[in-house]
mmCIF file of C-alpha atoms and ligand atoms in Angstrom:
data_model
loop_
_atom_site.group_PDB
_atom_site.id
_atom_site.type_symbol
_atom_site.label_atom_id
_atom_site.label_comp_id
_atom_site.label_asym_id
_atom_site.label_seq_id
_atom_site.Cartn_x
_atom_site.Cartn_y
_atom_site.Cartn_z
ATOM 1 C CA UNK A 774 -8.959 -28.885 25.464
ATOM 2 C CA UNK A 775 -7.712 -27.389 22.477
ATOM 3 C CA UNK A 776 -8.030 -23.646 21.673
ATOM 4 C CA UNK A 777 -9.526 -24.519 17.884
ATOM 5 C CA UNK A 778 -11.280 -28.006 18.848
ATOM 6 C CA UNK A 779 -13.309 -28.430 16.365
ATOM 7 C CA UNK A 780 -12.754 -25.649 13.721
ATOM 8 C CA UNK A 781 -11.626 -26.303 10.259
ATOM 9 C CA UNK A 782 -9.183 -23.697 9.308
ATOM 10 C CA UNK A 783 -8.009 -23.318 5.586
ATOM 11 C CA UNK A 784 -4.348 -22.452 4.923
ATOM 12 C CA UNK A 785 -2.893 -20.848 1.999
ATOM 13 C CA UNK A 786 1.124 -20.162 2.352
ATOM 14 C CA UNK A 787 2.973 -23.384 2.723
ATOM 15 C CA UNK A 788 5.800 -24.077 -0.085
ATOM 16 C CA UNK A 789 8.623 -25.440 2.961
ATOM 17 C CA UNK A 790 9.406 -26.167 6.681
ATOM 18 C CA UNK A 791 10.461 -22.482 6.740
ATOM 19 C CA UNK A 792 7.215 -21.156 5.751
ATOM 20 C CA UNK A 793 5.627 -19.217 8.519
ATOM 21 C CA UNK A 794 1.798 -20.839 6.929
ATOM 22 C CA UNK A 795 4.049 -24.407 7.975
ATOM 23 C CA UNK A 796 4.296 -22.655 12.025
ATOM 24 C CA UNK A 797 0.581 -21.998 11.384
ATOM 25 C CA UNK A 798 -0.350 -24.933 10.434
ATOM 26 C CA UNK A 799 0.980 -27.229 13.453
ATOM 27 C CA UNK A 800 0.308 -24.664 16.016
ATOM 28 C CA UNK A 801 -3.574 -24.987 14.675
ATOM 29 C CA UNK A 802 -3.788 -28.888 14.438
ATOM 30 C CA UNK A 803 -1.536 -29.136 18.136
ATOM 31 C CA UNK A 804 -4.919 -26.808 19.620
ATOM 32 C CA UNK A 805 -7.417 -29.615 17.875
ATOM 33 C CA UNK A 806 -8.634 -27.773 14.395
ATOM 34 C CA UNK A 807 -9.215 -30.497 11.016
ATOM 35 C CA UNK A 808 -6.467 -28.414 7.841
ATOM 36 C CA UNK A 809 -6.966 -27.727 4.792
ATOM 37 C CA UNK A 810 -3.800 -26.474 3.095
ATOM 38 C CA UNK A 811 -3.165 -25.457 -0.491
ATOM 39 C CA UNK A 812 -0.402 -24.890 -2.758
ATOM 40 C CA UNK A 813 0.767 -22.672 -5.376
ATOM 41 C CA UNK A 814 1.707 -25.135 -8.051
ATOM 42 C CA UNK A 815 4.452 -28.403 -8.482
ATOM 43 C CA UNK A 816 7.305 -27.159 -8.345
ATOM 44 C CA UNK A 817 6.474 -26.749 -3.960
ATOM 45 C CA UNK A 818 3.970 -29.961 -4.509
ATOM 46 C CA UNK A 819 6.812 -31.765 -3.260
ATOM 47 C CA UNK A 820 7.654 -30.319 -0.266
ATOM 48 C CA UNK A 821 4.317 -29.605 0.907
ATOM 49 C CA UNK A 822 2.374 -32.902 0.516
ATOM 50 C CA UNK A 823 4.733 -34.606 2.793
ATOM 51 C CA UNK A 824 4.112 -31.573 5.641
ATOM 52 C CA UNK A 825 0.331 -32.251 4.609
ATOM 53 C CA UNK A 826 0.706 -35.573 5.546
ATOM 54 C CA UNK A 827 2.661 -34.727 8.690
ATOM 55 C CA UNK A 828 0.106 -32.400 10.422
ATOM 56 C CA UNK A 829 -2.815 -35.077 9.515
ATOM 57 C CA UNK A 830 -4.499 -32.387 6.241
ATOM 58 C CA UNK A 831 -7.916 -33.426 5.913
ATOM 59 C CA UNK A 832 -7.407 -31.285 2.357
ATOM 60 C CA UNK A 833 -4.269 -30.990 0.240
ATOM 61 C CA UNK A 834 -5.442 -29.462 -3.238
ATOM 62 C CA UNK A 835 -3.637 -26.686 -6.263
ATOM 63 C CA UNK A 836 -4.792 -23.290 -5.480
ATOM 64 C CA UNK A 837 -2.896 -20.452 -7.741
ATOM 65 C CA UNK A 838 -4.204 -17.744 -5.994
ATOM 66 C CA UNK A 839 -4.238 -15.703 -9.417
ATOM 67 C CA UNK A 840 -6.696 -17.936 -10.674
ATOM 68 C CA UNK A 841 -10.461 -17.070 -10.409
ATOM 69 C CA UNK A 842 -10.805 -20.706 -11.493
ATOM 70 C CA UNK A 843 -8.771 -22.567 -8.835
ATOM 71 C CA UNK A 844 -10.477 -20.002 -5.774
ATOM 72 C CA UNK A 845 -13.885 -21.447 -6.609
ATOM 73 C CA UNK A 846 -12.341 -25.134 -6.911
ATOM 74 C CA UNK A 847 -11.043 -25.358 -3.441
ATOM 75 C CA UNK A 848 -13.437 -23.614 -1.620
ATOM 76 C CA UNK A 849 -15.958 -25.942 -3.253
ATOM 77 C CA UNK A 850 -14.275 -28.776 -2.470
ATOM 78 C CA UNK A 851 -14.342 -27.763 1.980
ATOM 79 C CA UNK A 852 -17.864 -27.333 1.194
ATOM 80 C CA UNK A 853 -17.752 -30.632 -0.007
ATOM 81 C CA UNK A 854 -15.951 -31.576 2.559
ATOM 82 C CA UNK A 855 -16.898 -29.682 5.748
ATOM 83 C CA UNK A 856 -19.551 -27.457 4.950
ATOM 84 C CA UNK A 857 -18.580 -24.828 6.536
ATOM 85 C CA UNK A 858 -15.156 -23.017 7.272
ATOM 86 C CA UNK A 859 -13.794 -20.926 10.939
ATOM 87 C CA UNK A 860 -11.183 -20.037 10.211
ATOM 88 C CA UNK A 861 -8.943 -18.905 6.618
ATOM 89 C CA UNK A 862 -5.002 -18.456 6.518
ATOM 90 C CA UNK A 863 -3.825 -15.667 4.036
ATOM 91 C CA UNK A 864 0.830 -16.110 4.118
ATOM 92 C CA UNK A 865 1.192 -15.537 0.517
ATOM 93 C CA UNK A 866 2.868 -12.756 -1.833
ATOM 94 C CA UNK A 867 4.955 -12.232 -4.650
ATOM 95 C CA UNK A 868 7.037 -10.420 -6.525
ATOM 96 C CA UNK A 869 8.878 -9.915 -9.468
ATOM 97 C CA UNK A 870 13.074 -10.570 -7.874
ATOM 98 C CA UNK A 871 14.522 -7.223 -9.849
ATOM 99 C CA UNK A 872 11.690 -5.032 -8.701
ATOM 100 C CA UNK A 873 11.966 -6.087 -4.385
ATOM 101 C CA UNK A 874 16.296 -4.209 -5.448
ATOM 102 C CA UNK A 875 17.162 -0.860 -5.971
ATOM 103 C CA UNK A 876 14.816 1.903 -7.036
ATOM 104 C CA UNK A 877 10.722 1.809 -6.384
ATOM 105 C CA UNK A 878 11.516 3.840 -9.387
ATOM 106 C CA UNK A 879 12.506 1.022 -11.762
ATOM 107 C CA UNK A 880 8.365 -0.647 -11.278
ATOM 108 C CA UNK A 881 6.740 -2.283 -14.387
ATOM 109 C CA UNK A 882 2.974 -1.864 -14.874
ATOM 110 C CA UNK A 883 3.073 -5.040 -14.968
ATOM 111 C CA UNK A 884 5.207 -5.965 -12.507
ATOM 112 C CA UNK A 885 3.010 -3.692 -9.393
ATOM 113 C CA UNK A 886 -0.116 -5.731 -11.349
ATOM 114 C CA UNK A 887 1.113 -8.586 -10.663
ATOM 115 C CA UNK A 888 2.426 -8.185 -6.607
ATOM 116 C CA UNK A 889 -0.733 -6.627 -6.422
ATOM 117 C CA UNK A 890 -2.654 -9.899 -7.481
ATOM 118 C CA UNK A 891 -0.642 -12.275 -5.858
ATOM 119 C CA UNK A 892 -0.393 -10.277 -2.226
ATOM 120 C CA UNK A 893 -3.457 -8.069 -1.717
ATOM 121 C CA UNK A 894 -6.512 -9.183 -4.074
ATOM 122 C CA UNK A 895 -6.128 -12.302 -3.321
ATOM 123 C CA UNK A 896 -7.436 -11.659 0.075
ATOM 124 C CA UNK A 897 -10.676 -10.436 -1.499
ATOM 125 C CA UNK A 898 -10.871 -12.948 -3.824
ATOM 126 C CA UNK A 899 -10.482 -15.501 -0.945
ATOM 127 C CA UNK A 900 -13.271 -14.143 1.941
ATOM 128 C CA UNK A 901 -15.908 -13.666 -1.505
ATOM 129 C CA UNK A 902 -16.113 -17.406 -1.391
ATOM 130 C CA UNK A 903 -15.004 -17.837 1.301
ATOM 131 C CA UNK A 904 -17.795 -16.024 2.718
ATOM 132 C CA UNK A 905 -20.919 -18.006 2.641
ATOM 133 C CA UNK A 906 -19.085 -20.204 4.049
ATOM 134 C CA UNK A 907 -18.299 -18.892 6.774
ATOM 135 C CA UNK A 908 -21.639 -16.547 7.870
ATOM 136 C CA UNK A 909 -23.044 -17.056 10.439
ATOM 137 C CA UNK A 910 -20.074 -18.749 11.859
ATOM 138 C CA UNK A 911 -17.648 -17.100 14.303
ATOM 139 C CA UNK A 912 -15.039 -17.065 12.053
ATOM 140 C CA UNK A 913 -11.526 -15.418 11.792
ATOM 141 C CA UNK A 914 -9.686 -14.815 8.283
ATOM 142 C CA UNK A 915 -5.928 -13.333 8.904
ATOM 143 C CA UNK A 916 -3.303 -11.931 6.643
ATOM 144 C CA UNK A 917 0.715 -11.673 6.857
ATOM 145 C CA UNK A 918 1.228 -8.452 6.595
ATOM 146 C CA UNK A 919 5.244 -6.249 7.016
ATOM 147 C CA UNK A 920 5.947 -3.489 8.268
ATOM 148 C CA UNK A 921 7.114 -2.278 4.852
ATOM 149 C CA UNK A 922 3.780 -0.768 4.011
ATOM 150 C CA UNK A 923 3.191 1.711 6.713
ATOM 151 C CA UNK A 924 7.200 2.922 6.251
ATOM 152 C CA UNK A 925 9.390 2.989 3.213
ATOM 153 C CA UNK A 926 12.139 -0.031 4.096
ATOM 154 C CA UNK A 927 15.529 -0.270 1.266
ATOM 155 C CA UNK A 928 14.102 -2.600 -2.069
ATOM 156 C CA UNK A 929 10.744 -3.652 -0.504
ATOM 157 C CA UNK A 930 9.311 -1.085 -3.284
ATOM 158 C CA UNK A 931 6.645 -2.985 -4.368
ATOM 159 C CA UNK A 932 5.346 -5.318 -2.283
ATOM 160 C CA UNK A 933 5.943 -1.916 0.100
ATOM 161 C CA UNK A 934 3.030 -1.471 -1.935
ATOM 162 C CA UNK A 935 0.715 -4.574 -1.881
ATOM 163 C CA UNK A 936 1.332 -4.124 1.840
ATOM 164 C CA UNK A 937 -0.187 -1.454 2.293
ATOM 165 C CA UNK A 938 -3.585 -2.287 -0.180
ATOM 166 C CA UNK A 939 -3.730 -6.135 2.186
ATOM 167 C CA UNK A 940 -3.421 -4.225 5.138
ATOM 168 C CA UNK A 941 -6.572 -1.358 4.292
ATOM 169 C CA UNK A 942 -8.329 -4.562 2.809
ATOM 170 C CA UNK A 943 -8.239 -6.410 6.115
ATOM 171 C CA UNK A 944 -9.890 -3.027 7.394
ATOM 172 C CA UNK A 945 -12.710 -2.960 4.508
ATOM 173 C CA UNK A 946 -12.841 -6.051 4.596
ATOM 174 C CA UNK A 947 -13.740 -6.045 8.648
ATOM 175 C CA UNK A 948 -15.939 -4.120 8.076
ATOM 176 C CA UNK A 949 -18.430 -5.738 5.164
ATOM 177 C CA UNK A 950 -18.464 -9.413 7.129
ATOM 178 C CA UNK A 951 -18.067 -8.190 10.560
ATOM 179 C CA UNK A 952 -22.189 -7.767 10.447
ATOM 180 C CA UNK A 953 -21.928 -11.631 9.659
ATOM 181 C CA UNK A 954 -19.539 -12.573 12.749
ATOM 182 C CA UNK A 955 -16.840 -13.012 10.451
ATOM 183 C CA UNK A 956 -13.531 -10.915 11.561
ATOM 184 C CA UNK A 957 -10.315 -10.168 9.856
ATOM 185 C CA UNK A 958 -7.278 -9.303 11.379
ATOM 186 C CA UNK A 959 -3.524 -9.571 9.758
ATOM 187 C CA UNK A 960 0.013 -9.721 10.972
ATOM 188 C CA UNK A 961 3.260 -7.543 11.135
ATOM 189 C CA UNK A 962 5.466 -10.361 11.266
ATOM 190 C CA UNK A 963 9.388 -9.073 11.996
ATOM 191 C CA UNK A 964 12.065 -10.342 9.406
ATOM 192 C CA UNK A 965 11.885 -14.259 9.101
ATOM 193 C CA UNK A 966 14.464 -15.907 6.858
ATOM 194 C CA UNK A 967 11.503 -18.011 4.940
ATOM 195 C CA UNK A 968 11.765 -18.132 0.683
ATOM 196 C CA UNK A 969 9.954 -15.299 0.094
ATOM 197 C CA UNK A 970 12.014 -13.087 1.697
ATOM 198 C CA UNK A 971 15.031 -14.532 -0.151
ATOM 199 C CA UNK A 972 13.962 -12.481 -2.477
ATOM 200 C CA UNK A 973 13.753 -9.107 -0.372
ATOM 201 C CA UNK A 974 17.531 -7.492 -1.296
ATOM 202 C CA UNK A 975 18.837 -6.973 2.173
ATOM 203 C CA UNK A 976 17.330 -9.095 4.121
ATOM 204 C CA UNK A 977 20.065 -9.456 6.604
ATOM 205 C CA UNK A 978 20.706 -5.869 7.055
ATOM 206 C CA UNK A 979 17.200 -5.659 7.529
ATOM 207 C CA UNK A 980 17.190 -8.743 10.255
ATOM 208 C CA UNK A 981 20.105 -7.284 12.117
ATOM 209 C CA UNK A 982 18.903 -3.914 12.838
ATOM 210 C CA UNK A 983 16.123 -5.274 14.750
ATOM 211 C CA UNK A 984 18.922 -6.690 16.871
ATOM 212 C CA UNK A 985 20.161 -3.742 17.448
ATOM 213 C CA UNK A 986 17.216 -1.290 17.897
ATOM 214 C CA UNK A 987 14.086 -3.807 18.752
ATOM 215 C CA UNK A 988 13.331 -3.582 23.020
ATOM 216 C CA UNK A 989 13.471 -7.394 22.933
ATOM 217 C CA UNK A 990 17.528 -7.329 21.259
ATOM 218 C CA UNK A 991 16.213 -9.752 18.998
ATOM 219 C CA UNK A 992 14.276 -11.122 15.492
ATOM 220 C CA UNK A 993 10.804 -13.051 16.577
ATOM 221 C CA UNK A 994 10.408 -17.247 15.104
ATOM 222 C CA UNK A 995 7.518 -18.319 13.148
ATOM 223 C CA UNK A 996 6.620 -20.074 16.329
ATOM 224 C CA UNK A 997 5.572 -16.651 17.888
ATOM 225 C CA UNK A 998 3.870 -15.617 14.884
ATOM 226 C CA UNK A 999 1.879 -19.136 14.943
ATOM 227 C CA UNK A 1000 1.740 -17.899 18.559
ATOM 228 C CA UNK A 1001 -0.552 -14.717 17.996
ATOM 229 C CA UNK A 1002 -1.817 -16.536 14.964
ATOM 230 C CA UNK A 1003 -3.136 -19.188 17.470
ATOM 231 C CA UNK A 1004 -4.598 -16.420 19.180
ATOM 232 C CA UNK A 1005 -5.940 -14.068 16.590
ATOM 233 C CA UNK A 1006 -8.291 -17.532 14.606
ATOM 234 C CA UNK A 1007 -9.201 -18.885 18.142
ATOM 235 C CA UNK A 1008 -12.212 -17.228 20.244
ATOM 236 C CA UNK A 1009 -9.813 -15.219 22.441
ATOM 237 C CA UNK A 1010 -9.850 -12.560 19.900
ATOM 238 C CA UNK A 1011 -13.766 -12.544 19.976
ATOM 239 C CA UNK A 1012 -13.661 -8.885 19.885
ATOM 240 C CA UNK A 1013 -10.901 -7.850 17.837
ATOM 241 C CA UNK A 1014 -11.224 -7.460 13.954
ATOM 242 C CA UNK A 1015 -9.725 -5.346 12.031
ATOM 243 C CA UNK A 1016 -6.677 -4.919 13.135
ATOM 244 C CA UNK A 1017 -2.774 -4.884 12.221
ATOM 245 C CA UNK A 1018 -1.137 -6.852 15.461
ATOM 246 C CA UNK A 1019 2.619 -6.874 15.311
ATOM 247 C CA UNK A 1020 4.829 -9.281 15.646
ATOM 248 C CA UNK A 1021 8.101 -7.902 14.997
ATOM 249 C CA UNK A 1022 9.511 -7.946 19.079
ATOM 250 C CA UNK A 1023 8.607 -3.697 19.130
ATOM 251 C CA UNK A 1024 10.683 -2.646 16.602
ATOM 252 C CA UNK A 1025 7.763 -0.665 14.835
ATOM 253 C CA UNK A 1026 7.120 1.309 18.121
ATOM 254 C CA UNK A 1027 10.517 2.345 17.684
ATOM 255 C CA UNK A 1028 11.769 5.991 15.983
ATOM 256 C CA UNK A 1029 14.973 6.568 16.770
HETATM 257 N N1 LIG B 1244 9.282 -13.652 5.977
HETATM 258 C C1 LIG B 1244 9.270 -12.222 6.580
HETATM 259 O O1 LIG B 1244 10.212 -11.566 6.516
HETATM 260 C C2 LIG B 1244 7.783 -11.786 6.764
HETATM 261 C C3 LIG B 1244 7.843 -10.441 6.987
HETATM 262 C C4 LIG B 1244 6.399 -10.414 7.474
HETATM 263 C C5 LIG B 1244 5.428 -10.757 6.668
HETATM 264 N N2 LIG B 1244 5.635 -11.750 5.768
HETATM 265 C C6 LIG B 1244 4.957 -12.351 4.933
HETATM 266 O O2 LIG B 1244 3.883 -14.111 5.132
HETATM 267 C C7 LIG B 1244 3.791 -14.367 4.021
HETATM 268 C C8 LIG B 1244 4.424 -15.967 4.096
HETATM 269 O O3 LIG B 1244 5.750 -15.631 4.060
HETATM 270 P P1 LIG B 1244 6.891 -16.714 4.269
HETATM 271 O O4 LIG B 1244 8.336 -15.507 4.811
HETATM 272 O O5 LIG B 1244 6.361 -17.485 4.777
HETATM 273 O O6 LIG B 1244 7.316 -17.101 3.043
HETATM 274 P P2 LIG B 1244 7.209 -18.485 1.712
HETATM 275 O O7 LIG B 1244 7.774 -18.105 1.076
HETATM 276 O O8 LIG B 1244 6.249 -19.413 2.154
HETATM 277 O O9 LIG B 1244 5.190 -18.056 1.995
HETATM 278 C C9 LIG B 1244 5.482 -17.865 0.814
HETATM 279 C C10 LIG B 1244 3.707 -18.100 -0.236
HETATM 280 O O10 LIG B 1244 3.531 -17.769 -1.116
HETATM 281 C C11 LIG B 1244 3.076 -18.607 -1.962
HETATM 282 N N3 LIG B 1244 2.602 -17.952 -3.650
HETATM 283 C C12 LIG B 1244 2.919 -17.525 -4.005
HETATM 284 N N4 LIG B 1244 2.301 -17.244 -5.079
HETATM 285 C C13 LIG B 1244 1.027 -17.688 -5.187
HETATM 286 C C14 LIG B 1244 0.391 -17.595 -5.800
HETATM 287 N N5 LIG B 1244 -0.187 -16.643 -7.244
HETATM 288 N N6 LIG B 1244 -0.629 -19.290 -5.970
HETATM 289 C C15 LIG B 1244 -0.755 -19.216 -4.609
HETATM 290 N N7 LIG B 1244 0.701 -19.359 -3.641
HETATM 291 C C16 LIG B 1244 1.582 -18.510 -4.035
HETATM 292 C C17 LIG B 1244 4.243 -19.366 -2.185
HETATM 293 O O11 LIG B 1244 4.303 -20.763 -3.179
HETATM 294 C C18 LIG B 1244 4.636 -19.880 -0.735
HETATM 295 O O12 LIG B 1244 3.881 -21.060 -0.544
HETATM 296 C C19 LIG B 1244 4.038 -13.856 3.420
HETATM 297 O O13 LIG B 1244 2.858 -12.877 2.937
HETATM 298 C C20 LIG B 1244 4.824 -12.946 3.558
HETATM 299 O O14 LIG B 1244 4.550 -10.777 2.618
HETATM 300 C C21 LIG B 1244 6.969 -12.832 5.744
#
């Protein structure tokens, strides 16, 4: 028997086989979930479509999370196909590359609002649409965050501010939808080589520090994030909401 047998799960954020969302999709499938997958645009479609097929996704839909219309459409498709939703995964972030290096002072008004829109507000927009489908089903929403939303890291800059907003949105959303049996949590993952992290200046240096300083003296893997995602999505975590759960080899507990 699988941990997610009979559950319907919708996953935002697969771009390629390195994506955290891809590891999550595979783990969910292994544990019996039925999947709906969205992808950002035509550029990533050619990578995402074969992956979606490999996990037998029942729905594979384009969705730019900046667009309320796109979001309405994809949740409409979910309603048509399934009539409800048990698990929603938000594994989406974006900031302009020029603003992920150097001084935070170089952040522009446009860059700030773009990063906030795609990386933080989109969670709120998604939960608004998902709410009627998830209500009363013992459902779980999960977002992905990084420690740079709580502490200052070189080059993470505007994405750190967006992650702080995302983490607080997780808590406010948890309060808003908890009475309808919907849980909202985030995983704060350690550094992983992906398309998104390649845009952050000095990524290798950050990963090197984790190997030296984290209690486990190593970096994590996408599969380890997926393992915790599985727990948070399943009834094993039925009493857990509004939580930021670190999967980072323990790096966040270290002072010096
Ligand atoms: N890689 C890391 O080190 C790390 C660490 C902690 C948290 N995270 C977070 O994990 C999540 C997934 O990132 P990842 O590392 O797997 O990289 P990734 O590049 O594989 O995933 C990011 C996803 O965001 C999508 N996206 C960007 N703009 C979008 C838009 N307008 N509409 C729809 N989708 C859009 C991309 O298409 C991509 O699928 C992000 O929230 C990221 O901040 C990553």
